[in-house]
Amino acid sequence: MLSPQDQLTELVRALETDQHVFATDPLLITEKLQGEDGTPIQKLHRRASRIDSNGALARVLGKIDGRIKGIMIVMSVVWCISGFLGLFTLLQSNVVNFFYVLVCLLGFHTIILGGWLVMTLINRDQQSPSWFASFVSPSYLIRGKDDVTKAAVDLYERQLQHSGMRWYLGRFSHQLWLATLTGMLLAIIFLLVVRQYSFSWESTLLSDQALVSLTQVLGWLPSMVGFGVPDSTAIAQSRLVTEAMPLSVARQWAGLLVGSLLMYGIVPRAIAWAFCALMFRRKKMRLDIKQPYYQKILNFWQRHVVDADDFTEAPAPIAPKATVSAGKKLVALLEYPANQDKWWQSGFDDSHHDFGQSSEVEDFGIVDDRDDMARLKNYLDAHPVQVLLGIHSNALPDRGTLRKLDQIAAHAKDGLIVQLLSDTNSAADLTDARTDDEPLDKQAVRYQQWQTALSARKIGLVDIDA
């Protein structure tokens, strides 16, 4: 799996390739990062975070990741409860066959663990099992038809097909086994606390000496870590026990049972879990910055100006001056509200006093979502009016905003003119924001961006005098 930062960066790449409209224009962020320090990966991460300025992309990724982890936690809890209940059912009798209980505890577990070890040594480069990718497919965990959700689901499905996911699957499998064994351990401890057991052993095929030797070999490792194990006398006394045995002998058998579960069950499985976790970290998916998308960005950041003294800066584009037509006007605000009620009056002198008459002006309000655009286009198709569009200085001239501007211009029968609004409802200060000794400030840069966009579309800009 990619790291959260890599996931966000890769999601931005997928969405930008599909012409998605972000909260912040990627081009502006890319240009700003050109002069910042950092490694290529760090700058790509920084770029993705700034493009996702409202956190919408990160929230979708976090929702998918949270639901996958939630399923794993729920399954672990269920496996733990099943282990507890299984052993609780097994130890209902006060006299239990020690080897029968031990085989029920560790027999199948040991076979599965040995099989996993053999398969790991044989298939070192095996791909992730397709059934696991289908089982935890994000398409089942999150529903949504928007571009962000679809791209996030595709991103997670690509990660699930990565070769390093086999170690992720192995870690999850060992986690379930650890949960089961932990449930069994809790059940044993609980029952040994509240009940007194007698342990016996018997065999039809094996001799008494063979079972005594087997018990001593089995108790060697638990005894090394402090668990009490039965001696030869206690083992001999426990053959075919049908009644309560001495408490000291029962405690030795109980210590061997708990120690065997820990040393031959939980500890080997925990080692296998840690090994898979380590291999998953080593083999985990990395962000491939060799893709053409990332190379284009990195090459842009590495550009330097050569022979700057011979460079002549081209004049900045200037939008044409707005021409006010006769007749009824419609005024509207693009995405942001204005600080004044009749904001359009500040942009016209006495020669345009008719424009300020409320009978000649239809105030449409704010144009923001698709419903607003549909309502505005229907009105313009039915009424031949000139449109004055107020654009706040906070508005970005990104693809989505310019698309709205083009649609309004196409439907305005008597033309479209634009008035740029600052926090003080005056754009004149923006034009004077640059001096010979100081660089353009943020608002002046934004003002020039709108000048360029309006100039390319030949849309008139209302000239506001300070």
Coordinates of C-alpha atoms in Angstrom, one line a residue:
M1 CA 0.0 0.0 0.0
L2 CA 1.2 3.5 -0.7
S3 CA 1.7 5.9 2.2
P4 CA -1.1 8.4 2.8
Q5 CA 0.9 11.2 1.2
D6 CA 1.7 9.0 -1.8
Q7 CA -2.0 8.0 -2.1
L8 CA -3.1 11.7 -2.2
T9 CA -0.4 12.6 -4.7
E10 CA -1.4 9.7 -7.0
L11 CA -5.1 10.5 -6.6
V12 CA -4.3 14.1 -7.7
R13 CA -2.5 12.7 -10.7
A14 CA -5.4 10.5 -11.8
L15 CA -7.9 13.3 -11.3
E16 CA -5.9 16.0 -13.1
T17 CA -5.3 13.6 -16.0
D18 CA -9.2 13.4 -16.3
Q19 CA -9.5 17.2 -16.2
H20 CA -11.0 17.3 -12.8
V21 CA -11.7 20.8 -11.3
F22 CA -9.9 21.0 -7.9
A23 CA -10.4 23.4 -5.0
T24 CA -7.2 25.1 -6.0
D25 CA -5.7 25.5 -9.5
P26 CA -2.9 23.0 -9.9
L27 CA -1.0 25.3 -12.3
L28 CA -0.8 28.1 -9.7
I29 CA 0.5 25.7 -7.0
T30 CA 3.0 24.2 -9.4
E31 CA 4.4 27.6 -10.3
K32 CA 4.6 28.7 -6.7
L33 CA 6.5 25.5 -5.7
Q34 CA 9.2 26.1 -8.3
G35 CA 11.1 28.4 -6.0
E36 CA 10.7 26.3 -2.8
D37 CA 13.3 23.9 -1.4
G38 CA 12.8 20.2 -0.9
T39 CA 13.3 16.8 -2.5
P40 CA 11.1 15.9 -5.5
I41 CA 9.0 13.6 -3.4
Q42 CA 8.5 16.2 -0.7
K43 CA 7.5 18.9 -3.2
L44 CA 5.1 16.5 -4.9
H45 CA 3.5 15.8 -1.6
R46 CA 3.3 19.5 -0.8
R47 CA 1.8 20.2 -4.2
A48 CA -0.9 17.5 -3.7
S49 CA -1.8 18.8 -0.2
R50 CA -2.2 22.4 -1.4
I51 CA -4.3 21.4 -4.4
D52 CA -6.6 19.5 -2.0
S53 CA -6.9 22.7 0.1
N54 CA -10.4 21.8 1.3
G55 CA -9.4 18.2 2.3
A56 CA -12.0 16.5 0.1
L57 CA -9.6 14.1 -1.5
A58 CA -8.0 13.2 1.8
R59 CA -11.4 12.5 3.4
V60 CA -12.4 10.0 0.7
L61 CA -9.0 8.2 1.0
G62 CA -9.3 8.2 4.8
K63 CA -12.9 6.8 4.6
I64 CA -11.8 3.9 2.4
D65 CA -8.8 3.1 4.6
G66 CA -10.8 3.4 7.8
R67 CA -13.4 1.0 6.5
I68 CA -10.8 -1.6 5.4
K69 CA -9.2 -1.4 8.8
G70 CA -12.6 -1.6 10.5
I71 CA -13.4 -4.8 8.7
M72 CA -10.1 -6.3 9.9
I73 CA -10.7 -5.3 13.5
V74 CA -14.2 -6.7 13.4
M75 CA -13.0 -10.0 12.0
S76 CA -10.2 -10.2 14.6
V77 CA -12.7 -9.7 17.4
V78 CA -15.0 -12.4 15.9
W79 CA -12.1 -14.8 15.7
C80 CA -11.1 -14.1 19.3
I81 CA -14.6 -14.7 20.5
S82 CA -14.8 -17.9 18.5
G83 CA -11.5 -19.2 20.0
F84 CA -12.8 -18.4 23.5
L85 CA -16.1 -20.1 23.0
G86 CA -14.5 -23.1 21.3
L87 CA -12.2 -23.8 24.2
F88 CA -14.8 -23.0 26.7
T89 CA -17.0 -25.7 25.2
L90 CA -14.1 -28.2 25.1
L91 CA -13.2 -27.9 28.8
Q92 CA -16.7 -28.6 30.2
S93 CA -15.6 -31.8 32.0
N94 CA -13.6 -31.6 35.2
V95 CA -11.3 -34.5 34.1
V96 CA -9.7 -33.8 30.7
N97 CA -7.4 -35.8 28.4
F98 CA -4.3 -33.5 28.3
F99 CA -3.0 -34.6 24.8
Y100 CA -6.5 -34.5 23.3
V101 CA -6.9 -30.9 24.5
L102 CA -3.4 -30.0 23.3
V103 CA -4.1 -31.4 19.8
C104 CA -7.4 -29.5 19.6
L105 CA -5.5 -26.3 20.6
L106 CA -2.4 -26.5 18.4
G107 CA -2.9 -29.3 15.9
F108 CA -4.6 -27.5 13.0
H109 CA -2.7 -24.3 13.8
T110 CA 0.6 -26.0 13.6
I111 CA -0.3 -27.6 10.2
I112 CA -1.4 -24.3 8.8
L113 CA 1.7 -22.5 10.0
G114 CA 4.0 -25.1 8.6
G115 CA 2.2 -25.0 5.3
W116 CA 2.5 -21.2 5.2
L117 CA 6.2 -21.5 5.8
V118 CA 6.7 -24.0 3.0
M119 CA 4.7 -22.0 0.5
T120 CA 6.6 -18.8 1.5
L121 CA 9.9 -20.5 0.7
I122 CA 8.7 -21.9 -2.6
N123 CA 6.7 -19.0 -4.0
R124 CA 8.9 -16.0 -3.1
D125 CA 7.7 -13.8 -5.9
Q126 CA 4.0 -14.8 -5.9
Q127 CA 1.5 -12.1 -6.7
S128 CA -1.3 -11.1 -4.3
P129 CA -4.2 -13.6 -4.3
S130 CA -7.0 -12.2 -6.4
W131 CA -9.7 -13.4 -4.0
F132 CA -8.3 -11.1 -1.3
A133 CA -8.4 -8.1 -3.6
S134 CA -12.0 -8.9 -4.4
F135 CA -12.9 -9.5 -0.7
V136 CA -11.7 -6.1 0.5
S137 CA -12.5 -4.2 -2.8
P138 CA -13.3 -0.6 -2.0
S139 CA -16.1 -0.7 -4.5
Y140 CA -18.1 -2.7 -1.9
L141 CA -17.1 -0.4 1.0
I142 CA -17.9 3.0 -0.4
R143 CA -20.6 4.1 -2.9
G144 CA -20.4 7.2 -5.0
K145 CA -20.6 8.2 -8.6
D146 CA -18.5 11.4 -8.4
D147 CA -15.0 11.5 -10.0
V148 CA -13.2 11.6 -6.7
T149 CA -14.8 8.4 -5.3
K150 CA -14.3 6.5 -8.6
A151 CA -10.6 7.6 -8.8
A152 CA -10.0 6.7 -5.2
V153 CA -11.6 3.2 -5.6
D154 CA -9.4 2.6 -8.7
L155 CA -6.3 3.7 -6.8
Y156 CA -7.0 1.2 -4.0
E157 CA -7.7 -1.6 -6.4
R158 CA -4.4 -1.1 -8.1
Q159 CA -2.7 -1.2 -4.8
L160 CA -4.4 -4.5 -3.9
Q161 CA -3.0 -6.1 -7.1
H162 CA 0.6 -5.1 -6.1
S163 CA 3.0 -8.0 -5.5
G164 CA 3.9 -6.7 -2.0
M165 CA 0.3 -7.2 -0.9
R166 CA 1.0 -11.0 -0.4
W167 CA 2.8 -9.9 2.8
Y168 CA -0.1 -7.7 3.7
L169 CA -2.4 -10.7 3.3
G170 CA 0.0 -12.9 5.4
R171 CA 0.1 -10.4 8.2
F172 CA -3.7 -10.2 8.2
S173 CA -4.0 -14.0 8.3
H174 CA -1.5 -14.3 11.2
Q175 CA -3.5 -11.5 12.9
L176 CA -6.6 -13.6 12.8
W177 CA -4.8 -16.7 14.1
L178 CA -3.3 -14.6 17.0
A179 CA -6.8 -13.4 17.8
T180 CA -8.1 -17.0 17.9
L181 CA -5.2 -18.2 20.1
T182 CA -5.6 -15.2 22.4
G183 CA -9.2 -16.1 22.8
M184 CA -8.2 -19.6 23.7
L185 CA -5.6 -18.4 26.2
L186 CA -8.2 -16.1 27.9
A187 CA -10.6 -19.1 28.1
I188 CA -8.0 -21.4 29.7
I189 CA -7.0 -18.8 32.2
F190 CA -10.6 -18.0 33.1
L191 CA -11.6 -21.7 33.5
L192 CA -8.4 -22.5 35.5
V193 CA -9.3 -19.7 37.9
V194 CA -12.9 -20.6 38.5
R195 CA -12.7 -24.5 38.2
Q196 CA -10.4 -27.3 39.4
Y197 CA -9.4 -29.7 36.7
S198 CA -7.7 -33.1 36.7
F199 CA -5.5 -34.0 33.8
S200 CA -5.1 -37.5 32.5
W201 CA -3.5 -39.2 29.5
E202 CA -4.0 -42.6 27.8
S203 CA -3.0 -44.3 24.5
T204 CA -3.8 -47.5 22.7
L205 CA -0.8 -47.6 20.4
L206 CA 1.9 -45.7 22.4
S207 CA 3.6 -47.2 25.4
D208 CA 3.6 -45.4 28.8
Q209 CA 7.4 -44.7 28.5
A210 CA 6.8 -43.1 25.1
L211 CA 4.2 -40.7 26.4
V212 CA 6.3 -39.9 29.5
S213 CA 9.2 -39.0 27.1
L214 CA 6.9 -37.0 24.9
T215 CA 5.6 -35.0 27.9
Q216 CA 9.1 -34.2 29.0
V217 CA 10.2 -33.1 25.6
L218 CA 7.0 -31.0 25.3
G219 CA 7.7 -29.3 28.6
W220 CA 11.3 -28.4 27.9
L221 CA 10.6 -25.0 26.2
P222 CA 7.8 -23.8 28.6
S223 CA 10.1 -24.7 31.6
M224 CA 12.8 -22.5 30.1
V225 CA 10.6 -19.4 30.5
G226 CA 9.4 -20.3 34.0
F227 CA 6.3 -22.4 33.5
G228 CA 5.9 -25.3 35.9
V229 CA 5.7 -28.7 34.2
P230 CA 5.0 -32.2 35.6
D231 CA 7.9 -34.4 36.6
S232 CA 8.1 -38.2 35.9
T233 CA 6.2 -39.0 39.1
A234 CA 3.4 -36.7 38.3
I235 CA 3.2 -38.0 34.7
A236 CA 2.9 -41.6 35.9
Q237 CA 0.2 -40.7 38.5
S238 CA -1.9 -39.0 35.8
R239 CA -2.4 -42.1 33.7
L240 CA -6.2 -42.9 33.4
V241 CA -7.2 -40.5 36.1
T242 CA -10.9 -40.4 36.7
E243 CA -11.2 -38.5 39.9
A244 CA -9.7 -35.3 41.4
M245 CA -5.9 -35.3 41.5
P246 CA -3.7 -33.5 44.0
L247 CA -3.8 -29.7 43.5
S248 CA 0.0 -29.5 43.1
V249 CA 0.0 -32.0 40.2
A250 CA -3.0 -30.3 38.5
R251 CA -1.1 -27.0 38.6
Q252 CA 1.9 -28.6 36.9
W253 CA -0.3 -29.9 34.1
A254 CA -2.1 -26.5 33.8
G255 CA 1.3 -24.8 33.6
L256 CA 2.3 -27.1 30.8
L257 CA -1.0 -26.5 28.9
V258 CA -0.7 -22.7 29.2
G259 CA 3.0 -22.7 28.4
S260 CA 2.5 -24.9 25.4
L261 CA -0.2 -22.6 24.0
L262 CA 2.1 -19.6 24.4
M263 CA 5.4 -21.1 23.3
Y264 CA 4.2 -23.4 20.5
G265 CA 1.2 -21.3 19.4
I266 CA 1.2 -17.6 20.1
V267 CA 4.9 -16.9 20.0
P268 CA 5.6 -18.7 16.6
R269 CA 2.5 -17.0 15.1
A270 CA 3.6 -13.6 16.4
I271 CA 7.1 -14.1 14.9
A272 CA 5.4 -14.9 11.5
W273 CA 3.2 -11.8 11.9
A274 CA 6.3 -9.6 12.5
F275 CA 8.1 -11.2 9.6
C276 CA 5.2 -10.4 7.2
A277 CA 5.0 -6.9 8.6
L278 CA 8.7 -6.3 8.0
M279 CA 8.5 -7.8 4.4
F280 CA 5.5 -5.7 3.6
R281 CA 7.3 -2.6 4.7
R282 CA 10.3 -3.5 2.5
K283 CA 8.1 -4.5 -0.5
K284 CA 5.5 -1.9 -0.2
M285 CA 4.3 0.1 -3.2
R286 CA 6.3 3.3 -3.9
L287 CA 5.3 6.4 -5.8
D288 CA 6.7 6.1 -9.3
I289 CA 8.0 9.5 -10.2
K290 CA 9.3 8.3 -13.5
Q291 CA 5.8 8.5 -15.0
P292 CA 5.5 11.3 -17.7
Y293 CA 3.1 13.2 -15.5
Y294 CA 5.6 13.6 -12.7
Q295 CA 8.5 14.1 -15.0
K296 CA 6.8 17.0 -16.6
I297 CA 6.3 18.7 -13.2
L298 CA 9.8 18.0 -12.1
N299 CA 11.3 19.3 -15.3
F300 CA 9.3 22.5 -14.9
W301 CA 10.7 22.9 -11.4
Q302 CA 14.3 22.4 -12.6
R303 CA 14.1 25.1 -15.3
H304 CA 16.4 28.1 -14.8
V305 CA 16.6 31.3 -16.7
V306 CA 19.7 31.5 -19.0
D307 CA 21.1 34.9 -20.2
A308 CA 18.5 36.8 -18.2
D309 CA 20.0 40.2 -19.3
D310 CA 18.9 39.6 -22.9
F311 CA 15.4 38.7 -21.9
T312 CA 12.7 41.2 -22.8
E313 CA 9.5 40.6 -20.9
A314 CA 6.4 40.6 -23.0
P315 CA 3.7 43.1 -22.1
A316 CA 1.0 41.7 -19.8
P317 CA -2.3 41.1 -21.6
I318 CA -5.0 43.7 -20.8
A319 CA -8.7 43.2 -21.0
P320 CA -10.7 45.5 -23.3
K321 CA -12.6 48.4 -21.7
A322 CA -16.2 47.5 -21.0
T323 CA -18.8 49.2 -23.2
V324 CA -22.2 49.7 -21.7
S325 CA -25.1 49.2 -24.0
A326 CA -28.5 50.8 -23.9
G327 CA -31.4 48.9 -22.5
K328 CA -32.0 46.6 -19.5
K329 CA -29.1 45.1 -17.6
L330 CA -28.7 42.0 -15.5
V331 CA -26.1 41.9 -12.7
A332 CA -24.9 38.8 -11.0
L333 CA -22.1 37.7 -8.7
L334 CA -19.8 34.8 -9.5
E335 CA -19.5 32.4 -6.6
Y336 CA -18.7 35.1 -3.9
P337 CA -21.0 37.7 -2.3
A338 CA -20.2 41.4 -2.4
N339 CA -19.7 43.8 0.5
Q340 CA -22.2 46.3 -0.8
D341 CA -25.8 45.8 -1.9
K342 CA -25.6 47.8 -5.1
W343 CA -22.0 47.0 -5.9
W344 CA -22.4 47.7 -9.6
Q345 CA -23.0 51.4 -9.1
S346 CA -19.4 52.0 -8.0
G347 CA -18.1 51.2 -11.5
F348 CA -19.9 53.9 -13.5
D349 CA -19.7 57.6 -13.7
D350 CA -22.4 60.1 -14.5
S351 CA -22.5 59.2 -18.2
H352 CA -23.9 55.8 -17.1
H353 CA -26.4 57.1 -14.5
D354 CA -29.2 55.1 -16.1
F355 CA -27.5 51.9 -15.3
G356 CA -27.9 52.6 -11.6
Q357 CA -31.7 53.0 -11.9
S358 CA -33.3 50.0 -10.2
S359 CA -35.9 49.7 -13.0
E360 CA -33.1 49.1 -15.5
V361 CA -31.3 46.5 -13.4
E362 CA -32.2 43.0 -12.7
D363 CA -30.2 41.6 -9.7
F364 CA -29.8 37.9 -10.3
G365 CA -27.8 37.2 -7.1
I366 CA -25.0 34.7 -6.8
V367 CA -24.2 32.2 -9.5
D368 CA -22.5 29.2 -7.9
D369 CA -23.8 25.7 -8.5
R370 CA -25.3 24.0 -11.6
D371 CA -28.8 24.9 -10.7
D372 CA -27.8 28.6 -10.6
M373 CA -26.2 28.3 -14.0
A374 CA -29.2 26.5 -15.5
R375 CA -31.5 29.2 -14.1
L376 CA -29.3 32.0 -15.4
K377 CA -29.0 30.5 -18.9
N378 CA -32.8 30.0 -19.2
Y379 CA -33.3 33.7 -18.2
L380 CA -30.7 34.9 -20.7
D381 CA -32.2 32.8 -23.5
A382 CA -35.6 34.5 -22.9
H383 CA -34.5 38.1 -22.3
P384 CA -32.1 40.2 -24.4
V385 CA -30.1 41.9 -21.7
Q386 CA -26.5 42.9 -21.1
V387 CA -24.9 41.0 -18.2
L388 CA -22.6 42.7 -15.7
L389 CA -20.8 39.9 -13.8
G390 CA -19.1 40.8 -10.5
I391 CA -16.1 38.7 -9.7
H392 CA -14.5 38.8 -6.2
S393 CA -10.8 39.0 -5.8
N394 CA -10.9 35.6 -3.9
A395 CA -12.2 33.9 -7.1
L396 CA -9.6 31.8 -8.9
P397 CA -9.6 31.9 -12.8
D398 CA -9.4 28.1 -12.9
R399 CA -11.0 25.8 -15.5
G400 CA -14.3 25.5 -13.6
T401 CA -14.7 29.3 -13.1
L402 CA -13.7 30.1 -16.7
R403 CA -16.1 27.5 -18.0
K404 CA -19.0 29.3 -16.2
L405 CA -17.7 32.6 -17.7
D406 CA -17.8 31.2 -21.2
Q407 CA -21.3 29.8 -20.8
I408 CA -22.6 33.1 -19.5
A409 CA -20.9 34.9 -22.4
A410 CA -22.4 32.5 -24.9
H411 CA -26.0 33.1 -23.7
A412 CA -25.8 36.8 -23.1
K413 CA -27.5 38.3 -26.2
D414 CA -26.4 41.9 -25.5
G415 CA -22.9 40.9 -24.3
L416 CA -21.1 40.3 -21.1
I417 CA -18.9 42.7 -19.1
V418 CA -17.0 42.0 -15.9
Q419 CA -16.3 44.1 -12.8
L420 CA -13.6 42.9 -10.4
L421 CA -14.4 43.3 -6.7
S422 CA -11.9 43.5 -3.9
D423 CA -12.6 43.4 -0.1
T424 CA -13.3 47.1 -0.3
N425 CA -15.3 46.8 -3.5
S426 CA -12.7 48.6 -5.4
A427 CA -10.3 47.0 -7.9
A428 CA -8.4 50.3 -8.5
D429 CA -6.1 49.5 -5.6
L430 CA -5.2 46.3 -7.2
T431 CA -3.8 47.9 -10.3
D432 CA -1.6 50.1 -8.1
A433 CA -0.3 47.3 -6.0
R434 CA 3.0 47.1 -7.8
T435 CA 5.8 49.6 -7.4
D436 CA 9.3 49.7 -8.8
D437 CA 10.8 48.5 -5.5
E438 CA 8.3 45.8 -4.4
P439 CA 6.9 42.6 -6.2
L440 CA 3.4 42.0 -7.0
D441 CA 1.3 41.1 -4.0
K442 CA -1.3 38.3 -4.0
Q443 CA -4.2 40.4 -5.1
A444 CA -2.3 42.1 -7.9
V445 CA -1.2 38.7 -9.3
R446 CA -4.9 37.6 -9.2
Y447 CA -6.0 40.8 -10.9
Q448 CA -3.5 40.2 -13.7
Q449 CA -4.6 36.6 -14.1
W450 CA -8.2 37.8 -14.6
Q451 CA -6.9 40.5 -17.1
T452 CA -5.3 37.7 -19.1
A453 CA -8.4 35.5 -19.1
L454 CA -10.7 38.3 -20.1
S455 CA -8.3 39.5 -22.8
A456 CA -8.2 36.0 -24.3
R457 CA -12.0 36.0 -24.4
K458 CA -12.4 39.6 -25.5
I459 CA -14.7 40.3 -22.5
G460 CA -14.8 43.9 -21.4
L461 CA -13.6 44.9 -18.0
V462 CA -15.3 47.8 -16.1
D463 CA -12.7 50.5 -15.3
I464 CA -13.1 51.6 -11.7
D465 CA -11.5 54.9 -10.7
A466 CA -10.2 55.1 -7.2

